[in-house]
Amino acid sequence: MKPLNCVRSIEKPMALFAITGASLVTVLGASSPAGAAGLKPDESFGTEGIVFTENTNMSFTFRETHGKFQSALKLFQVGDDDSLTWIKDLFVEVQRSDNGEANGWLGTCGTTVLPGADGNCTESVTFQSNAEYTFGLVSDNGTVYSTNRLNGGSQQTLFGSFGSTAPDGTMFLNPFDFAEADPFGVEVAMGFDDRGNGNDRDFQDMTWTATAERQTSQEIPEPSLILGSIVALLGFAPLRRRR
Protein backbone atom coordinates (compact mmCIF):
# COMPACT_ATOMS: atom_id res chain seq x y z
CA MET A 1 0.00 0.00 0.00
CA LYS A 2 2.88 2.42 0.62
CA PRO A 3 3.78 2.72 -3.07
CA LEU A 4 0.20 3.72 -3.83
CA ASN A 5 0.36 6.48 -1.19
CA CYS A 6 3.56 7.74 -2.79
CA VAL A 7 1.83 7.98 -6.14
CA ARG A 8 -1.03 10.01 -4.67
CA SER A 9 1.38 12.42 -2.97
CA ILE A 10 2.99 13.14 -6.33
CA GLU A 11 -0.27 13.54 -8.25
CA LYS A 12 -1.68 16.22 -5.92
CA PRO A 13 1.21 18.70 -6.25
CA MET A 14 1.13 18.21 -10.04
CA ALA A 15 -2.58 19.02 -10.13
CA LEU A 16 -2.04 22.04 -7.91
CA PHE A 17 0.78 23.21 -10.18
CA ALA A 18 -1.52 22.96 -13.18
CA ILE A 19 -4.19 25.03 -11.44
CA THR A 20 -1.65 27.60 -10.30
CA GLY A 21 -0.15 27.80 -13.80
CA ALA A 22 -3.56 28.45 -15.32
CA SER A 23 -4.21 31.16 -12.75
CA LEU A 24 -0.91 32.83 -13.61
CA VAL A 25 -1.79 32.83 -17.29
CA THR A 26 -5.06 34.57 -16.43
CA VAL A 27 -3.28 37.25 -14.41
CA LEU A 28 -0.58 37.86 -16.99
CA GLY A 29 -3.03 37.76 -19.88
CA ALA A 30 -5.01 40.58 -18.31
CA SER A 31 -1.94 42.80 -18.57
CA SER A 32 -1.70 42.65 -22.37
CA PRO A 33 -1.70 46.16 -23.90
CA ALA A 34 -5.14 47.17 -25.13
CA GLY A 35 -3.82 48.84 -28.27
CA ALA A 36 -1.53 46.03 -29.41
CA ALA A 37 -3.94 44.48 -31.92
CA GLY A 38 -4.27 45.87 -35.44
CA LEU A 39 -7.32 46.71 -37.51
CA LYS A 40 -10.27 44.37 -37.11
CA PRO A 41 -12.27 43.01 -40.08
CA ASP A 42 -15.06 45.60 -39.75
CA GLU A 43 -12.67 48.54 -39.33
CA SER A 44 -10.99 50.80 -41.87
CA PHE A 45 -8.39 53.54 -41.94
CA GLY A 46 -8.10 54.66 -45.52
CA THR A 47 -9.73 56.18 -48.58
CA GLU A 48 -12.93 54.18 -48.02
CA GLY A 49 -13.42 55.89 -44.67
CA ILE A 50 -12.19 55.77 -41.08
CA VAL A 51 -14.15 53.50 -38.72
CA PHE A 52 -13.18 51.73 -35.49
CA THR A 53 -15.43 49.29 -33.63
CA GLU A 54 -14.10 50.43 -30.23
CA ASN A 55 -13.42 53.87 -28.80
CA THR A 56 -9.94 54.68 -30.07
CA ASN A 57 -7.45 57.40 -29.15
CA MET A 58 -5.57 58.82 -32.13
CA SER A 59 -2.49 61.03 -32.01
CA PHE A 60 -1.36 63.23 -34.90
CA THR A 61 1.98 64.95 -35.45
CA PHE A 62 2.42 67.66 -38.06
CA ARG A 63 5.36 67.21 -40.45
CA GLU A 64 5.34 69.99 -43.06
CA THR A 65 3.38 71.60 -45.90
CA HIS A 66 4.23 72.38 -49.52
CA GLY A 67 1.05 74.01 -50.75
CA LYS A 68 0.76 77.47 -52.26
CA PHE A 69 -2.62 77.90 -50.58
CA GLN A 70 -3.00 78.68 -46.89
CA SER A 71 -4.79 75.62 -45.55
CA ALA A 72 -6.09 73.81 -42.47
CA LEU A 73 -6.32 70.11 -41.71
CA LYS A 74 -9.64 69.33 -40.06
CA LEU A 75 -11.43 66.23 -38.76
CA PHE A 76 -15.09 65.57 -39.58
CA GLN A 77 -17.62 62.93 -38.60
CA VAL A 78 -19.56 61.50 -41.54
CA GLY A 79 -23.32 60.99 -41.21
CA ASP A 80 -25.48 58.33 -42.85
CA ASP A 81 -26.26 60.66 -45.76
CA ASP A 82 -22.59 61.74 -46.01
CA SER A 83 -23.37 64.92 -44.10
CA LEU A 84 -20.29 66.27 -42.33
CA THR A 85 -19.97 67.43 -38.73
CA TRP A 86 -16.83 69.33 -37.79
CA ILE A 87 -14.97 67.68 -34.91
CA LYS A 88 -11.66 69.50 -34.57
CA ASP A 89 -9.05 71.63 -36.32
CA LEU A 90 -5.87 69.57 -36.25
CA PHE A 91 -3.24 71.78 -37.93
CA VAL A 92 -3.91 75.31 -39.18
CA GLU A 93 -1.50 77.38 -41.25
CA VAL A 94 -1.24 80.98 -40.06
CA GLN A 95 0.49 81.92 -43.33
CA ARG A 96 1.02 80.23 -46.68
CA SER A 97 4.61 79.13 -46.03
CA ASP A 98 7.74 79.91 -44.03
CA ASN A 99 9.33 82.06 -46.73
CA GLY A 100 7.23 82.49 -49.85
CA GLU A 101 8.11 80.11 -52.70
CA ALA A 102 11.37 79.00 -51.06
CA ASN A 103 11.84 75.24 -50.82
CA GLY A 104 8.61 74.54 -52.66
CA TRP A 105 6.37 76.68 -50.42
CA LEU A 106 7.72 74.87 -47.36
CA GLY A 107 5.77 75.35 -44.15
CA THR A 108 7.09 74.05 -40.83
CA CYS A 109 6.03 73.74 -37.20
CA GLY A 110 6.80 76.93 -35.31
CA THR A 111 6.51 79.27 -38.29
CA THR A 112 3.65 78.32 -40.59
CA VAL A 113 1.85 76.07 -38.11
CA LEU A 114 2.01 77.24 -34.51
CA PRO A 115 2.86 74.68 -31.82
CA GLY A 116 0.82 73.97 -28.73
CA ALA A 117 1.73 74.78 -25.13
CA ASP A 118 4.14 71.83 -25.07
CA GLY A 119 6.10 73.29 -27.98
CA ASN A 120 5.07 70.52 -30.38
CA CYS A 121 2.65 70.43 -33.29
CA THR A 122 0.66 67.45 -32.04
CA GLU A 123 -3.03 66.80 -31.51
CA SER A 124 -5.09 63.97 -30.02
CA VAL A 125 -8.71 62.94 -30.62
CA THR A 126 -10.92 60.13 -29.34
CA PHE A 127 -12.75 58.39 -32.19
CA GLN A 128 -16.10 56.99 -31.06
CA SER A 129 -16.89 53.35 -31.79
CA ASN A 130 -18.70 52.59 -35.08
CA ALA A 131 -18.75 56.25 -36.15
CA GLU A 132 -17.25 57.18 -39.51
CA TYR A 133 -14.68 59.95 -39.81
CA THR A 134 -12.77 61.71 -42.55
CA PHE A 135 -9.92 64.22 -42.75
CA GLY A 136 -10.54 67.41 -44.70
CA LEU A 137 -7.97 69.82 -46.14
CA VAL A 138 -9.62 73.23 -46.34
CA SER A 139 -7.96 75.98 -48.38
CA ASP A 140 -8.65 78.85 -50.77
CA ASN A 141 -8.80 76.18 -53.47
CA GLY A 142 -11.77 74.44 -51.84
CA THR A 143 -11.92 71.35 -49.63
CA VAL A 144 -10.71 67.83 -50.33
CA TYR A 145 -11.28 64.79 -48.13
CA SER A 146 -9.44 61.61 -47.24
CA THR A 147 -12.54 59.59 -48.22
CA ASN A 148 -12.74 59.12 -51.99
CA ARG A 149 -16.52 59.19 -52.33
CA LEU A 150 -16.61 62.65 -50.75
CA ASN A 151 -14.34 63.85 -53.59
CA GLY A 152 -16.56 62.43 -56.32
CA GLY A 153 -14.42 59.28 -56.37
CA SER A 154 -10.94 60.81 -56.67
CA GLN A 155 -8.12 59.97 -54.26
CA GLN A 156 -6.62 63.04 -52.57
CA THR A 157 -4.90 61.41 -49.58
CA LEU A 158 -2.13 58.87 -49.05
CA PHE A 159 -2.24 56.47 -46.11
CA GLY A 160 1.35 55.29 -45.58
CA SER A 161 3.38 57.89 -47.50
CA PHE A 162 4.32 61.59 -47.36
CA GLY A 163 3.91 61.85 -51.12
CA SER A 164 6.43 63.00 -53.69
CA THR A 165 9.96 63.68 -52.45
CA ALA A 166 10.91 65.35 -55.74
CA PRO A 167 10.58 69.13 -56.28
CA ASP A 168 7.16 70.62 -55.53
CA GLY A 169 4.65 69.80 -58.26
CA THR A 170 6.17 66.42 -59.20
CA MET A 171 3.42 63.82 -59.58
CA PHE A 172 3.34 60.90 -57.13
CA LEU A 173 3.10 57.87 -59.41
CA ASN A 174 1.44 55.13 -57.34
CA PRO A 175 -1.16 56.64 -54.97
CA PHE A 176 -3.42 53.58 -55.22
CA ASP A 177 -0.79 51.56 -53.35
CA PHE A 178 -1.37 53.84 -50.35
CA ALA A 179 -5.14 53.71 -49.99
CA GLU A 180 -5.22 52.07 -46.55
CA ALA A 181 -2.96 51.59 -43.53
CA ASP A 182 -3.00 50.15 -40.01
CA PRO A 183 -2.32 52.86 -37.39
CA PHE A 184 -2.13 50.54 -34.37
CA GLY A 185 1.36 50.25 -32.92
CA VAL A 186 3.11 52.22 -35.70
CA GLU A 187 3.22 55.78 -37.02
CA VAL A 188 1.44 56.05 -40.36
CA ALA A 189 2.74 58.67 -42.79
CA MET A 190 -0.07 60.77 -44.30
CA GLY A 191 -0.11 63.10 -47.30
CA PHE A 192 -2.83 65.35 -48.78
CA ASP A 193 -3.06 66.87 -52.25
CA ASP A 194 -5.08 70.11 -52.45
CA ARG A 195 -5.72 69.93 -56.25
CA GLY A 196 -3.61 73.04 -56.67
CA ASN A 197 -0.97 73.76 -59.34
CA GLY A 198 -3.14 72.23 -62.05
CA ASN A 199 -3.99 69.26 -59.83
CA ASP A 200 -0.34 68.15 -59.77
CA ARG A 201 -1.14 65.15 -57.50
CA ASP A 202 2.11 65.39 -55.54
CA PHE A 203 0.31 64.55 -52.26
CA GLN A 204 2.64 66.66 -50.10
CA ASP A 205 0.61 69.84 -49.67
CA MET A 206 -0.07 68.78 -46.05
CA THR A 207 1.83 65.92 -44.39
CA TRP A 208 1.57 64.45 -40.90
CA THR A 209 1.69 61.15 -38.99
CA ALA A 210 -1.07 59.21 -37.24
CA THR A 211 -1.08 56.52 -34.53
CA ALA A 212 -3.96 54.77 -32.76
CA GLU A 213 -4.54 53.01 -29.46
CA ARG A 214 -7.77 51.40 -28.31
CA GLN A 215 -9.41 52.47 -25.10
CA THR A 216 -10.21 49.72 -22.61
CA SER A 217 -12.76 49.49 -19.81
CA GLN A 218 -10.51 47.07 -17.91
CA GLU A 219 -7.49 48.66 -16.28
CA ILE A 220 -4.15 47.07 -17.00
CA PRO A 221 -2.70 45.66 -13.74
CA GLU A 222 0.42 47.32 -12.40
CA PRO A 223 3.56 45.13 -12.24
CA SER A 224 3.36 45.15 -8.42
CA LEU A 225 -0.20 43.81 -8.58
CA ILE A 226 0.86 41.01 -10.92
CA LEU A 227 3.78 40.11 -8.65
CA GLY A 228 1.49 40.11 -5.62
CA SER A 229 -0.96 37.80 -7.37
CA ILE A 230 1.84 35.39 -8.25
CA VAL A 231 3.09 35.31 -4.65
CA ALA A 232 -0.43 34.72 -3.35
CA LEU A 233 -1.02 31.86 -5.77
CA LEU A 234 2.29 30.20 -4.95
CA GLY A 235 1.64 30.60 -1.24
CA PHE A 236 -1.77 29.00 -1.60
CA ALA A 237 -0.36 25.77 -3.04
CA PRO A 238 1.22 24.45 0.23
CA LEU A 239 -2.08 25.00 2.06
CA ARG A 240 -3.87 22.88 -0.48
CA ARG A 241 -1.27 20.14 -0.10
CA ARG A 242 -1.74 20.05 3.70
CA ARG A 243 -5.43 19.42 3.24
mmCIF file with all atom_site columns, C-alpha atoms in Angstrom, residues 59-65 90-92 107-110 113 115 120-123 190 206-210:
data_model
loop_
_atom_site.group_PDB
_atom_site.id
_atom_site.type_symbol
_atom_site.label_atom_id
_atom_site.label_alt_id
_atom_site.label_comp_id
_atom_site.label_asym_id
_atom_site.label_entity_id
_atom_site.label_seq_id
_atom_site.pdbx_PDB_ins_code
_atom_site.Cartn_x
_atom_site.Cartn_y
_atom_site.Cartn_z
_atom_site.occupancy
_atom_site.B_iso_or_equiv
_atom_site.pdbx_formal_charge
_atom_site.auth_seq_id
_atom_site.auth_comp_id
_atom_site.auth_asym_id
_atom_site.auth_atom_id
_atom_site.pdbx_PDB_model_num
ATOM 1  C CA . SER A 1 59  ? -2.494 61.034 -32.010 1.00 0.00 ? 59  SER A CA 1
ATOM 2  C CA . PHE A 1 60  ? -1.361 63.226 -34.899 1.00 0.00 ? 60  PHE A CA 1
ATOM 3  C CA . THR A 1 61  ? 1.978  64.951 -35.446 1.00 0.00 ? 61  THR A CA 1
ATOM 4  C CA . PHE A 1 62  ? 2.417  67.663 -38.061 1.00 0.00 ? 62  PHE A CA 1
ATOM 5  C CA . ARG A 1 63  ? 5.357  67.205 -40.448 1.00 0.00 ? 63  ARG A CA 1
ATOM 6  C CA . GLU A 1 64  ? 5.342  69.993 -43.064 1.00 0.00 ? 64  GLU A CA 1
ATOM 7  C CA . THR A 1 65  ? 3.382  71.604 -45.896 1.00 0.00 ? 65  THR A CA 1
ATOM 8  C CA . LEU A 1 90  ? -5.869 69.571 -36.253 1.00 0.00 ? 90  LEU A CA 1
ATOM 9  C CA . PHE A 1 91  ? -3.243 71.781 -37.931 1.00 0.00 ? 91  PHE A CA 1
ATOM 10 C CA . VAL A 1 92  ? -3.912 75.313 -39.184 1.00 0.00 ? 92  VAL A CA 1
ATOM 11 C CA . GLY A 1 107 ? 5.769  75.346 -44.145 1.00 0.00 ? 107 GLY A CA 1
ATOM 12 C CA . THR A 1 108 ? 7.088  74.046 -40.827 1.00 0.00 ? 108 THR A CA 1
ATOM 13 C CA . CYS A 1 109 ? 6.034  73.740 -37.196 1.00 0.00 ? 109 CYS A CA 1
ATOM 14 C CA . GLY A 1 110 ? 6.796  76.931 -35.311 1.00 0.00 ? 110 GLY A CA 1
ATOM 15 C CA . VAL A 1 113 ? 1.854  76.074 -38.105 1.00 0.00 ? 113 VAL A CA 1
ATOM 16 C CA . PRO A 1 115 ? 2.863  74.675 -31.821 1.00 0.00 ? 115 PRO A CA 1
ATOM 17 C CA . ASN A 1 120 ? 5.065  70.521 -30.379 1.00 0.00 ? 120 ASN A CA 1
ATOM 18 C CA . CYS A 1 121 ? 2.647  70.435 -33.290 1.00 0.00 ? 121 CYS A CA 1
ATOM 19 C CA . THR A 1 122 ? 0.661  67.449 -32.039 1.00 0.00 ? 122 THR A CA 1
ATOM 20 C CA . GLU A 1 123 ? -3.035 66.801 -31.506 1.00 0.00 ? 123 GLU A CA 1
ATOM 21 C CA . MET A 1 190 ? -0.069 60.771 -44.301 1.00 0.00 ? 190 MET A CA 1
ATOM 22 C CA . MET A 1 206 ? -0.070 68.783 -46.050 1.00 0.00 ? 206 MET A CA 1
ATOM 23 C CA . THR A 1 207 ? 1.831  65.917 -44.391 1.00 0.00 ? 207 THR A CA 1
ATOM 24 C CA . TRP A 1 208 ? 1.565  64.445 -40.899 1.00 0.00 ? 208 TRP A CA 1
ATOM 25 C CA . THR A 1 209 ? 1.690  61.151 -38.987 1.00 0.00 ? 209 THR A CA 1
ATOM 26 C CA . ALA A 1 210 ? -1.067 59.211 -37.236 1.00 0.00 ? 210 ALA A CA 1
#
